[in-house]
mmCIF file of N, CA and C in Angstrom:
data_model
loop_
_atom_site.group_PDB
_atom_site.id
_atom_site.type_symbol
_atom_site.label_atom_id
_atom_site.label_comp_id
_atom_site.label_asym_id
_atom_site.label_seq_id
_atom_site.Cartn_x
_atom_site.Cartn_y
_atom_site.Cartn_z
ATOM 1 N N MET J 1 0.699 -1.711 -0.076
ATOM 2 C CA MET J 1 -0.077 -0.316 -0.469
ATOM 3 C C MET J 1 0.928 1.115 0.558
ATOM 4 N N LEU J 2 1.940 0.792 0.870
ATOM 5 C CA LEU J 2 2.665 2.187 0.634
ATOM 6 C C LEU J 2 3.464 2.138 -0.626
ATOM 7 N N ASN J 3 3.965 1.348 -1.210
ATOM 8 C CA ASN J 3 4.628 1.438 -2.201
ATOM 9 C C ASN J 3 3.568 2.252 -3.555
ATOM 10 N N LEU J 4 2.435 1.862 -3.400
ATOM 11 C CA LEU J 4 1.051 2.154 -4.318
ATOM 12 C C LEU J 4 1.168 3.766 -4.429
ATOM 13 N N ALA J 5 1.216 4.015 -3.136
ATOM 14 C CA ALA J 5 0.721 5.557 -2.872
ATOM 15 C C ALA J 5 2.021 6.764 -3.347
ATOM 16 N N LEU J 6 3.504 5.915 -3.057
ATOM 17 C CA LEU J 6 4.653 6.687 -3.180
ATOM 18 C C LEU J 6 4.738 6.609 -4.801
ATOM 19 N N SER J 7 4.128 5.587 -4.960
ATOM 20 C CA SER J 7 4.632 6.179 -6.769
ATOM 21 C C SER J 7 3.464 6.227 -7.139
ATOM 22 N N LEU J 8 2.205 6.923 -6.661
ATOM 23 C CA LEU J 8 1.297 7.918 -6.832
ATOM 24 C C LEU J 8 2.067 9.105 -7.105
ATOM 25 N N LEU J 9 2.761 9.445 -5.675
ATOM 26 C CA LEU J 9 3.104 10.486 -5.128
ATOM 27 C C LEU J 9 3.942 11.028 -6.609
ATOM 28 N N SER J 10 5.315 10.049 -6.914
ATOM 29 C CA SER J 10 6.444 10.441 -7.724
ATOM 30 C C SER J 10 5.954 10.303 -9.000
ATOM 31 N N SER J 11 4.425 10.092 -9.237
ATOM 32 C CA SER J 11 4.145 10.493 -10.942
ATOM 33 C C SER J 11 3.348 11.371 -10.775
ATOM 34 N N LEU J 12 2.407 11.968 -9.752
ATOM 35 C CA LEU J 12 2.258 13.748 -9.571
ATOM 36 C C LEU J 12 3.532 14.596 -9.484
ATOM 37 N N GLN J 13 4.249 14.584 -9.012
ATOM 38 C CA GLN J 13 5.644 15.208 -9.324
ATOM 39 C C GLN J 13 6.297 14.985 -10.801
ATOM 40 N N MET J 14 6.066 14.573 -10.918
ATOM 41 C CA MET J 14 6.539 13.937 -12.579
ATOM 42 C C MET J 14 5.892 15.154 -12.886
ATOM 43 N N GLY J 15 4.984 14.916 -13.276
ATOM 44 C CA GLY J 15 3.376 15.837 -13.707
ATOM 45 C C GLY J 15 3.736 17.448 -13.234
ATOM 46 N N ALA J 16 4.152 17.102 -12.167
ATOM 47 C CA ALA J 16 4.221 19.192 -11.855
ATOM 48 C C ALA J 16 5.493 19.627 -12.350
ATOM 49 N N ARG J 17 6.559 18.407 -12.390
ATOM 50 C CA ARG J 17 8.121 19.284 -12.961
ATOM 51 C C ARG J 17 7.577 19.030 -14.976
ATOM 52 N N LEU J 18 6.813 18.278 -15.145
ATOM 53 C CA LEU J 18 6.678 18.132 -16.365
ATOM 54 C C LEU J 18 6.167 19.420 -16.884
ATOM 55 N N LYS J 19 4.996 19.991 -16.248
ATOM 56 C CA LYS J 19 4.384 22.049 -16.628
ATOM 57 C C LYS J 19 4.963 22.778 -16.198
ATOM 58 N N GLU J 20 5.998 22.666 -14.865
ATOM 59 C CA GLU J 20 7.012 23.677 -15.011
ATOM 60 C C GLU J 20 8.051 24.039 -16.202
ATOM 61 N N THR J 21 8.065 22.668 -16.902
ATOM 62 C CA THR J 21 8.896 22.784 -17.928
ATOM 63 C C THR J 21 8.699 23.369 -19.100
ATOM 64 N N VAL J 22 7.195 22.776 -19.151
ATOM 65 C CA VAL J 22 6.246 23.388 -20.379
ATOM 66 C C VAL J 22 6.588 24.949 -20.344
ATOM 67 N N ASP J 23 6.157 25.238 -19.143
ATOM 68 C CA ASP J 23 5.664 26.261 -18.764
ATOM 69 C C ASP J 23 7.412 27.470 -18.626
ATOM 70 N N ARG J 24 8.323 27.095 -18.046
ATOM 71 C CA ARG J 24 9.468 27.477 -18.588
ATOM 72 C C ARG J 24 9.930 28.538 -19.963
ATOM 73 N N SER J 25 9.402 26.618 -20.810
ATOM 74 C CA SER J 25 9.677 26.852 -22.110
ATOM 75 C C SER J 25 8.772 28.103 -22.701
ATOM 76 N N LEU J 26 7.376 28.286 -22.323
ATOM 77 C CA LEU J 26 6.629 28.774 -23.370
ATOM 78 C C LEU J 26 7.041 30.499 -22.467
ATOM 79 N N ARG J 27 7.445 30.557 -21.679
ATOM 80 C CA ARG J 27 8.501 32.158 -20.908
ATOM 81 C C ARG J 27 9.196 32.286 -22.043
ATOM 82 N N GLN J 28 10.294 31.476 -22.188
ATOM 83 C CA GLN J 28 11.777 31.497 -22.649
ATOM 84 C C GLN J 28 11.124 32.057 -24.573
ATOM 85 N N ALA J 29 10.489 31.358 -25.020
ATOM 86 C CA ALA J 29 10.151 31.273 -26.591
ATOM 87 C C ALA J 29 8.990 32.956 -26.664
ATOM 88 N N ALA J 30 8.231 32.991 -25.822
ATOM 89 C CA ALA J 30 8.051 34.896 -25.792
ATOM 90 C C ALA J 30 8.856 35.736 -25.600
ATOM 91 N N ILE J 31 9.463 35.745 -24.300
ATOM 92 C CA ILE J 31 10.627 36.332 -24.335
ATOM 93 C C ILE J 31 11.924 36.616 -26.346
ATOM 94 N N VAL J 32 11.710 35.676 -26.328
ATOM 95 C CA VAL J 32 12.173 35.315 -27.901
ATOM 96 C C VAL J 32 11.620 36.215 -28.674
ATOM 97 N N GLY J 33 10.362 35.618 -28.549
ATOM 98 C CA GLY J 33 9.575 36.879 -29.593
ATOM 99 C C GLY J 33 9.304 38.212 -29.501
ATOM 100 N N ILE J 34 9.309 38.731 -28.392
ATOM 101 C CA ILE J 34 9.110 39.812 -27.975
ATOM 102 C C ILE J 34 10.544 40.496 -28.656
ATOM 103 N N ALA J 35 11.934 40.009 -28.108
ATOM 104 C CA ALA J 35 12.995 40.251 -28.196
ATOM 105 C C ALA J 35 13.035 40.565 -29.975
ATOM 106 N N ALA J 36 12.545 39.854 -30.607
ATOM 107 C CA ALA J 36 12.677 39.426 -32.259
ATOM 108 C C ALA J 36 11.884 40.820 -32.329
ATOM 109 N N ALA J 37 10.828 40.694 -32.206
ATOM 110 C CA ALA J 37 10.193 41.962 -32.390
ATOM 111 C C ALA J 37 10.400 42.835 -31.804
ATOM 112 N N VAL J 38 11.045 43.529 -31.354
ATOM 113 C CA VAL J 38 11.856 44.996 -31.019
ATOM 114 C C VAL J 38 13.183 44.923 -31.535
ATOM 115 N N LEU J 39 13.647 44.105 -32.178
ATOM 116 C CA LEU J 39 14.584 44.050 -32.962
ATOM 117 C C LEU J 39 14.536 44.188 -34.224
ATOM 118 N N ILE J 40 13.515 43.817 -35.499
ATOM 119 C CA ILE J 40 12.575 43.955 -36.259
ATOM 120 C C ILE J 40 12.696 45.769 -36.087
ATOM 121 N N ALA J 41 11.406 46.481 -35.212
ATOM 122 C CA ALA J 41 11.055 47.506 -35.053
ATOM 123 C C ALA J 41 12.419 48.533 -34.949
ATOM 124 N N ALA J 42 13.155 47.761 -34.262
ATOM 125 C CA ALA J 42 14.707 49.002 -34.472
ATOM 126 C C ALA J 42 15.620 49.041 -35.431
ATOM 127 N N VAL J 43 15.501 47.808 -36.398
ATOM 128 C CA VAL J 43 15.927 47.609 -37.774
ATOM 129 C C VAL J 43 15.288 48.291 -38.643
ATOM 130 N N VAL J 44 14.206 48.862 -38.685
ATOM 131 C CA VAL J 44 12.874 49.633 -39.612
ATOM 132 C C VAL J 44 13.446 51.127 -39.324
ATOM 133 N N PHE J 45 13.058 51.343 -37.634
ATOM 134 C CA PHE J 45 13.250 52.498 -37.874
ATOM 135 C C PHE J 45 14.174 53.068 -37.239
ATOM 136 N N GLY J 46 15.571 52.662 -36.483
ATOM 137 C CA GLY J 46 15.907 52.946 -37.096
ATOM 138 C C GLY J 46 17.296 53.013 -37.675
ATOM 139 N N LEU J 47 17.495 52.395 -38.569
ATOM 140 C CA LEU J 47 18.334 51.956 -39.696
ATOM 141 C C LEU J 47 17.505 53.582 -40.208
ATOM 142 N N VAL J 48 16.381 53.398 -40.607
ATOM 143 C CA VAL J 48 16.080 54.943 -41.473
ATOM 144 C C VAL J 48 16.563 56.440 -40.759
ATOM 145 N N ALA J 49 15.550 56.226 -39.623
ATOM 146 C CA ALA J 49 16.446 57.423 -38.937
ATOM 147 C C ALA J 49 17.928 58.007 -38.953
ATOM 148 N N ALA J 50 18.403 56.770 -38.737
ATOM 149 C CA ALA J 50 19.952 57.369 -38.402
ATOM 150 C C ALA J 50 20.886 57.400 -39.680
ATOM 151 N N TYR J 51 20.541 56.196 -40.264
ATOM 152 C CA TYR J 51 21.387 56.545 -41.717
ATOM 153 C C TYR J 51 21.238 57.924 -41.903
ATOM 154 N N HIS J 52 19.619 58.550 -42.491
ATOM 155 C CA HIS J 52 20.146 59.807 -42.623
ATOM 156 C C HIS J 52 20.373 60.568 -41.821
ATOM 157 N N ALA J 53 20.715 61.000 -40.887
ATOM 158 C CA ALA J 53 21.016 61.645 -39.947
ATOM 159 C C ALA J 53 22.868 61.848 -39.970
ATOM 160 N N LEU J 54 23.041 59.972 -40.007
ATOM 161 C CA LEU J 54 24.524 60.283 -40.239
ATOM 162 C C LEU J 54 25.109 61.004 -41.435
ATOM 163 N N ILE J 55 24.041 60.359 -42.470
ATOM 164 C CA ILE J 55 24.617 60.902 -43.802
ATOM 165 C C ILE J 55 24.408 62.642 -44.157
ATOM 166 N N SER J 56 24.014 63.366 -43.068
ATOM 167 C CA SER J 56 23.339 64.515 -43.303
ATOM 168 C C SER J 56 24.030 65.518 -42.391
ATOM 169 N N VAL J 57 23.766 65.199 -41.103
ATOM 170 C CA VAL J 57 24.251 66.104 -39.917
ATOM 171 C C VAL J 57 25.998 65.359 -39.850
ATOM 172 N N TYR J 58 26.499 64.725 -39.621
ATOM 173 C CA TYR J 58 27.926 63.593 -39.433
ATOM 174 C C TYR J 58 28.616 63.615 -40.782
ATOM 175 N N GLY J 59 28.434 63.764 -41.710
ATOM 176 C CA GLY J 59 28.830 63.415 -42.824
ATOM 177 C C GLY J 59 29.834 62.306 -43.473
ATOM 178 N N PHE J 60 29.263 61.077 -42.609
ATOM 179 C CA PHE J 60 29.300 60.208 -43.235
ATOM 180 C C PHE J 60 28.901 59.258 -44.493
ATOM 181 N N SER J 61 30.001 58.434 -45.155
ATOM 182 C CA SER J 61 30.176 58.251 -46.265
ATOM 183 C C SER J 61 28.474 57.098 -46.085
ATOM 184 N N GLU J 62 27.930 57.069 -47.490
ATOM 185 C CA GLU J 62 26.342 55.795 -47.147
ATOM 186 C C GLU J 62 27.101 55.059 -46.777
ATOM 187 N N ALA J 63 27.838 53.895 -46.967
ATOM 188 C CA ALA J 63 28.617 52.833 -46.229
ATOM 189 C C ALA J 63 29.135 52.899 -45.330
ATOM 190 N N GLY J 64 29.911 53.456 -44.769
ATOM 191 C CA GLY J 64 30.214 53.631 -43.001
ATOM 192 C C GLY J 64 28.633 54.048 -42.926
ATOM 193 N N ALA J 65 27.731 54.920 -42.626
ATOM 194 C CA ALA J 65 26.585 54.604 -41.762
ATOM 195 C C ALA J 65 25.788 53.914 -41.712
ATOM 196 N N ALA J 66 25.982 52.993 -43.203
ATOM 197 C CA ALA J 66 25.088 51.472 -42.767
ATOM 198 C C ALA J 66 25.543 50.387 -41.938
ATOM 199 N N GLY J 67 27.422 49.985 -42.575
ATOM 200 C CA GLY J 67 28.342 49.711 -41.111
ATOM 201 C C GLY J 67 27.729 49.768 -39.620
ATOM 202 N N LEU J 68 27.740 51.229 -39.447
ATOM 203 C CA LEU J 68 27.834 51.619 -38.096
ATOM 204 C C LEU J 68 26.397 51.474 -37.171
ATOM 205 N N LEU J 69 25.476 51.540 -38.742
ATOM 206 C CA LEU J 69 23.930 51.095 -37.771
ATOM 207 C C LEU J 69 23.582 49.708 -37.575
ATOM 208 N N ALA J 70 24.737 48.930 -38.936
ATOM 209 C CA ALA J 70 24.418 47.771 -38.449
ATOM 210 C C ALA J 70 25.121 47.224 -37.432
ATOM 211 N N PHE J 71 26.486 47.432 -36.678
ATOM 212 C CA PHE J 71 26.751 47.115 -36.018
ATOM 213 C C PHE J 71 26.368 47.359 -34.450
ATOM 214 N N ILE J 72 25.419 48.076 -34.405
ATOM 215 C CA ILE J 72 24.726 49.069 -33.637
ATOM 216 C C ILE J 72 23.771 47.730 -33.100
ATOM 217 N N LEU J 73 23.366 47.323 -34.148
ATOM 218 C CA LEU J 73 21.822 46.762 -33.746
ATOM 219 C C LEU J 73 22.472 44.722 -33.655
ATOM 220 N N ALA J 74 23.316 44.710 -34.385
ATOM 221 C CA ALA J 74 23.971 43.564 -33.561
ATOM 222 C C ALA J 74 24.527 42.702 -32.993
ATOM 223 N N LEU J 75 24.664 44.871 -31.907
ATOM 224 C CA LEU J 75 25.253 44.371 -30.803
ATOM 225 C C LEU J 75 23.873 44.346 -29.668
ATOM 226 N N LEU J 76 23.180 44.745 -29.708
ATOM 227 C CA LEU J 76 21.914 45.477 -29.256
ATOM 228 C C LEU J 76 21.089 43.995 -29.289
ATOM 229 N N GLY J 77 21.179 42.605 -30.514
ATOM 230 C CA GLY J 77 20.410 41.723 -30.375
ATOM 231 C C GLY J 77 21.210 40.789 -29.492
ATOM 232 N N VAL J 78 22.744 41.121 -29.567
ATOM 233 C CA VAL J 78 23.562 39.825 -28.197
ATOM 234 C C VAL J 78 22.966 40.827 -27.319
ATOM 235 N N LEU J 79 23.383 41.403 -26.625
ATOM 236 C CA LEU J 79 22.778 41.799 -25.250
ATOM 237 C C LEU J 79 21.660 41.285 -24.915
ATOM 238 N N ILE J 80 20.489 41.125 -25.584
ATOM 239 C CA ILE J 80 19.079 40.460 -25.747
ATOM 240 C C ILE J 80 19.173 39.113 -25.415
ATOM 241 N N LEU J 81 19.810 38.610 -26.284
ATOM 242 C CA LEU J 81 20.221 37.321 -26.040
ATOM 243 C C LEU J 81 21.110 37.061 -24.775
ATOM 244 N N LEU J 82 21.928 37.621 -24.104
ATOM 245 C CA LEU J 82 22.197 37.055 -23.096
ATOM 246 C C LEU J 82 21.910 37.024 -21.964
ATOM 247 N N VAL J 83 20.783 38.866 -22.043
ATOM 248 C CA VAL J 83 19.972 38.660 -20.609
ATOM 249 C C VAL J 83 18.780 37.255 -20.545
ATOM 250 N N LEU J 84 18.543 36.956 -21.764
ATOM 251 C CA LEU J 84 17.972 35.554 -21.391
ATOM 252 C C LEU J 84 18.406 34.576 -20.786
ATOM 253 N N ARG J 85 20.226 34.448 -21.695
ATOM 254 C CA ARG J 85 21.161 33.196 -20.991
ATOM 255 C C ARG J 85 20.924 32.837 -19.613
ATOM 256 N N LEU J 86 21.014 34.549 -19.348
ATOM 257 C CA LEU J 86 21.327 34.814 -17.460
ATOM 258 C C LEU J 86 20.018 34.508 -17.344
ATOM 259 N N SER J 87 18.533 35.144 -17.601
ATOM 260 C CA SER J 87 18.085 34.512 -16.633
ATOM 261 C C SER J 87 17.693 33.441 -16.766
ATOM 262 N N ALA J 88 17.711 32.684 -17.666
ATOM 263 C CA ALA J 88 17.834 31.105 -17.247
ATOM 264 C C ALA J 88 18.544 30.239 -16.759
ATOM 265 N N ARG J 89 19.586 30.865 -16.200
ATOM 266 C CA ARG J 89 20.141 30.388 -15.214
ATOM 267 C C ARG J 89 20.418 30.482 -13.866
ATOM 268 N N GLN J 90 19.254 31.503 -13.727
ATOM 269 C CA GLN J 90 19.121 32.094 -12.555
ATOM 270 C C GLN J 90 17.593 31.083 -11.752
ATOM 271 N N ILE J 91 17.227 30.193 -12.504
ATOM 272 C CA ILE J 91 15.838 29.444 -12.729
ATOM 273 C C ILE J 91 16.925 28.537 -11.368
ATOM 274 N N LYS J 92 16.351 28.279 -10.011
ATOM 275 C CA LYS J 92 17.065 27.218 -9.331
ATOM 276 C C LYS J 92 16.139 25.855 -9.439
ATOM 277 N N THR J 93 16.962 24.838 -9.750
ATOM 278 C CA THR J 93 15.822 23.519 -9.596
ATOM 279 C C THR J 93 15.674 23.120 -8.743
ATOM 280 N N GLN J 94 14.538 22.161 -8.189
ATOM 281 C CA GLN J 94 14.519 22.007 -6.808
ATOM 282 C C GLN J 94 15.239 19.954 -7.048
ATOM 283 N N PRO J 95 15.430 19.873 -5.419
ATOM 284 C CA PRO J 95 15.814 18.766 -5.779
ATOM 285 C C PRO J 95 14.604 17.105 -6.447
ATOM 286 N N SER J 96 15.198 16.081 -6.971
ATOM 287 C CA SER J 96 14.685 15.448 -7.357
ATOM 288 C C SER J 96 14.017 14.608 -6.218
ATOM 289 N N LEU J 97 12.394 14.771 -5.797
ATOM 290 C CA LEU J 97 12.050 13.836 -4.370
ATOM 291 C C LEU J 97 11.227 12.645 -5.282
ATOM 292 N N LEU J 98 11.831 12.078 -6.452
ATOM 293 C CA LEU J 98 11.410 11.327 -7.108
ATOM 294 C C LEU J 98 11.560 9.933 -6.428
ATOM 295 N N THR J 99 12.585 9.837 -5.916
ATOM 296 C CA THR J 99 13.022 8.420 -4.809
ATOM 297 C C THR J 99 12.710 8.611 -3.499
ATOM 298 N N SER J 100 12.293 7.936 -2.652
ATOM 299 C CA SER J 100 12.016 7.775 -1.590
ATOM 300 C C SER J 100 12.939 7.715 -1.075
ATOM 301 N N PRO J 101 13.263 7.692 1.038
ATOM 302 C CA PRO J 101 14.309 7.632 1.182
ATOM 303 C C PRO J 101 14.311 6.705 1.778
ATOM 304 N N ALA J 102 13.448 5.147 1.445
ATOM 305 C CA ALA J 102 13.626 3.823 1.941
ATOM 306 C C ALA J 102 14.332 2.811 0.369
ATOM 307 N N GLU J 103 14.011 4.308 -0.927
ATOM 308 C CA GLU J 103 14.291 3.344 -1.912
ATOM 309 C C GLU J 103 16.013 4.026 -1.342
ATOM 310 N N GLY J 104 16.902 5.385 -1.858
ATOM 311 C CA GLY J 104 17.974 5.438 -1.168
ATOM 312 C C GLY J 104 18.466 4.411 -0.578
ATOM 313 N N MET J 105 17.984 4.332 0.683
ATOM 314 C CA MET J 105 18.676 3.264 1.695
ATOM 315 C C MET J 105 18.959 1.563 0.772
ATOM 316 N N ALA J 106 17.544 1.433 0.249
ATOM 317 C CA ALA J 106 18.038 0.026 -0.503
ATOM 318 C C ALA J 106 18.948 -0.124 -1.175
ATOM 319 N N MET J 107 19.246 1.259 -2.661
ATOM 320 C CA MET J 107 20.693 1.686 -2.898
ATOM 321 C C MET J 107 21.855 1.661 -2.527
ATOM 322 N N ILE J 108 21.902 2.414 -1.346
ATOM 323 C CA ILE J 108 23.102 2.091 -0.406
ATOM 324 C C ILE J 108 23.012 0.700 -0.008
ATOM 325 N N ASP J 109 22.662 0.314 0.202
ATOM 326 C CA ASP J 109 23.156 -1.435 0.602
ATOM 327 C C ASP J 109 23.216 -2.581 -0.267
ATOM 328 N N GLN J 110 22.462 -1.472 -1.327
ATOM 329 C CA GLN J 110 23.078 -2.810 -2.829
ATOM 330 C C GLN J 110 24.473 -2.308 -3.288
ATOM 331 N N GLY J 111 24.641 -0.934 -3.050
ATOM 332 C CA GLY J 111 25.882 -0.551 -3.313
ATOM 333 C C GLY J 111 27.313 -0.981 -2.533
ATOM 334 N N LEU J 112 26.837 -0.949 -0.836
ATOM 335 C CA LEU J 112 27.755 -1.773 0.348
ATOM 336 C C LEU J 112 28.096 -3.294 -0.452
ATOM 337 N N GLY J 113 27.447 -3.501 -0.426
ATOM 338 C CA GLY J 113 27.073 -5.219 -0.439
ATOM 339 C C GLY J 113 27.915 -5.758 -1.808
ATOM 340 N N LYS J 114 27.538 -4.905 -2.547
ATOM 341 C CA LYS J 114 28.602 -5.280 -4.193
ATOM 342 C C LYS J 114 30.148 -4.702 -3.819
ATOM 343 N N ALA J 115 29.959 -3.520 -3.162
ATOM 344 C CA ALA J 115 31.441 -3.550 -2.720
ATOM 345 C C ALA J 115 32.292 -4.222 -1.943
ATOM 346 N N LEU J 116 31.622 -5.089 -0.836
ATOM 347 C CA LEU J 116 31.932 -5.487 0.025
ATOM 348 C C LEU J 116 32.538 -7.516 -0.908
ATOM 349 N N GLN J 117 31.774 -7.754 -1.555
ATOM 350 C CA GLN J 117 31.873 -8.571 -2.543
ATOM 351 C C GLN J 117 33.291 -8.604 -3.251
ATOM 352 N N GLN J 118 33.538 -7.092 -3.995
ATOM 353 C CA GLN J 118 34.824 -7.253 -4.804
ATOM 354 C C GLN J 118 35.513 -6.964 -3.803
ATOM 355 N N VAL J 119 35.816 -6.475 -2.892
ATOM 356 C CA VAL J 119 37.487 -5.841 -2.062
ATOM 357 C C VAL J 119 37.162 -6.264 -0.725
ATOM 358 N N SER J 120 38.085 -6.624 -0.285
ATOM 359 C CA SER J 120 37.642 -6.870 1.749
ATOM 360 C C SER J 120 37.099 -6.144 2.488
ATOM 361 N N PRO J 121 36.979 -6.424 3.485
ATOM 362 C CA PRO J 121 35.753 -4.986 4.386
ATOM 363 C C PRO J 121 37.370 -4.406 4.664
ATOM 364 N N LEU J 122 38.651 -4.899 4.885
ATOM 365 C CA LEU J 122 39.480 -4.449 5.751
ATOM 366 C C LEU J 122 40.265 -3.106 4.952
ATOM 367 N N THR J 123 39.943 -3.786 3.385
ATOM 368 C CA THR J 123 40.164 -2.562 1.916
ATOM 369 C C THR J 123 39.231 -1.408 2.205
ATOM 370 N N LEU J 124 38.235 -1.785 2.181
ATOM 371 C CA LEU J 124 37.027 -0.782 2.665
ATOM 372 C C LEU J 124 37.014 -0.145 3.227
ATOM 373 N N VAL J 125 37.373 -0.258 4.594
ATOM 374 C CA VAL J 125 37.127 0.651 6.094
ATOM 375 C C VAL J 125 38.642 1.405 5.457
ATOM 376 N N ALA J 126 40.066 1.313 5.025
ATOM 377 C CA ALA J 126 40.991 1.771 4.618
ATOM 378 C C ALA J 126 40.848 2.961 3.682
ATOM 379 N N ILE J 127 40.302 2.301 2.694
ATOM 380 C CA ILE J 127 39.301 3.314 1.786
ATOM 381 C C ILE J 127 38.398 4.471 2.929
ATOM 382 N N ALA J 128 37.563 3.940 3.131
ATOM 383 C CA ALA J 128 36.983 4.939 3.962
ATOM 384 C C ALA J 128 37.587 5.608 4.887
ATOM 385 N N PHE J 129 38.471 5.626 5.423
ATOM 386 C CA PHE J 129 39.275 5.777 6.431
ATOM 387 C C PHE J 129 39.916 7.495 5.638
ATOM 388 N N ALA J 130 40.704 6.935 4.449
ATOM 389 C CA ALA J 130 41.680 8.090 3.778
ATOM 390 C C ALA J 130 40.194 9.088 2.903
ATOM 391 N N ALA J 131 39.306 8.437 2.972
ATOM 392 C CA ALA J 131 38.122 9.696 2.060
ATOM 393 C C ALA J 131 37.887 10.450 2.754
ATOM 394 N N GLY J 132 37.713 9.841 4.240
ATOM 395 C CA GLY J 132 37.204 10.791 5.056
ATOM 396 C C GLY J 132 38.357 12.163 5.572
ATOM 397 N N LEU J 133 39.672 11.623 5.365
ATOM 398 C CA LEU J 133 40.669 12.226 6.065
ATOM 399 C C LEU J 133 40.985 13.473 5.080
ATOM 400 N N LEU J 134 40.932 12.653 3.541
ATOM 401 C CA LEU J 134 41.091 13.857 2.968
ATOM 402 C C LEU J 134 39.485 15.162 3.062
ATOM 403 N N ALA J 135 38.751 14.263 2.907
ATOM 404 C CA ALA J 135 37.047 15.196 2.913
ATOM 405 C C ALA J 135 37.424 16.509 3.949
ATOM 406 N N SER J 136 37.856 15.916 5.153
ATOM 407 C CA SER J 136 38.135 16.948 6.592
ATOM 408 C C SER J 136 39.216 17.805 6.449
ATOM 409 N N ARG J 137 40.523 17.771 5.506
ATOM 410 C CA ARG J 137 41.415 18.604 4.831
ATOM 411 C C ARG J 137 40.956 19.662 4.366
ATOM 412 N N ARG J 138 39.663 19.453 3.446
ATOM 413 C CA ARG J 138 39.611 20.343 2.158
ATOM 414 C C ARG J 138 38.645 21.431 2.924
ATOM 415 N N ARG J 139 38.123 21.376 4.253
ATOM 416 C CA ARG J 139 37.084 22.211 4.954
ATOM 417 C C ARG J 139 38.081 23.289 5.860
#
C-alpha cells in the first residue's frame, strides 16, 4: 500500500515538473519573440532615421553609416540574448523528490554489498578512512 502511494506521489511530481518545464519553455519563447519584434522594429525605424542623420549631419559616407548602424543593432540583439541566457541560469531547480528515503537506503545497501563482494572489508575501511581524512582537510 505504501509502495502504491509512493508511486502515485512520484507520478504526480513528475507531472508537476513537466508542467513547470513547459511553462518555462513557453516563457522563454515569449521573451525571444518579444526580443525579435523589438529587433525588427529597431531595424526598420533606426536604420532609416539614423542612416539619414549620419549622412546629413555627421557627413558619413553611405557605406560607413550603414555599417555603423548594422554593428549597433547586432550588438543590441546579442545583449538581449545574453539577458535571456542569464535569466535562464538564475532559475534554481529543486532537488528530485522522486525517490523515497527507503529506496535510497536500499540502493546504498546494494552498493555496499557489491563493494564488499569485490573488495575485502579491511580494504574498504582503509579507503573510507582515507576519503574521510581527505574530506576533512579540504574544509
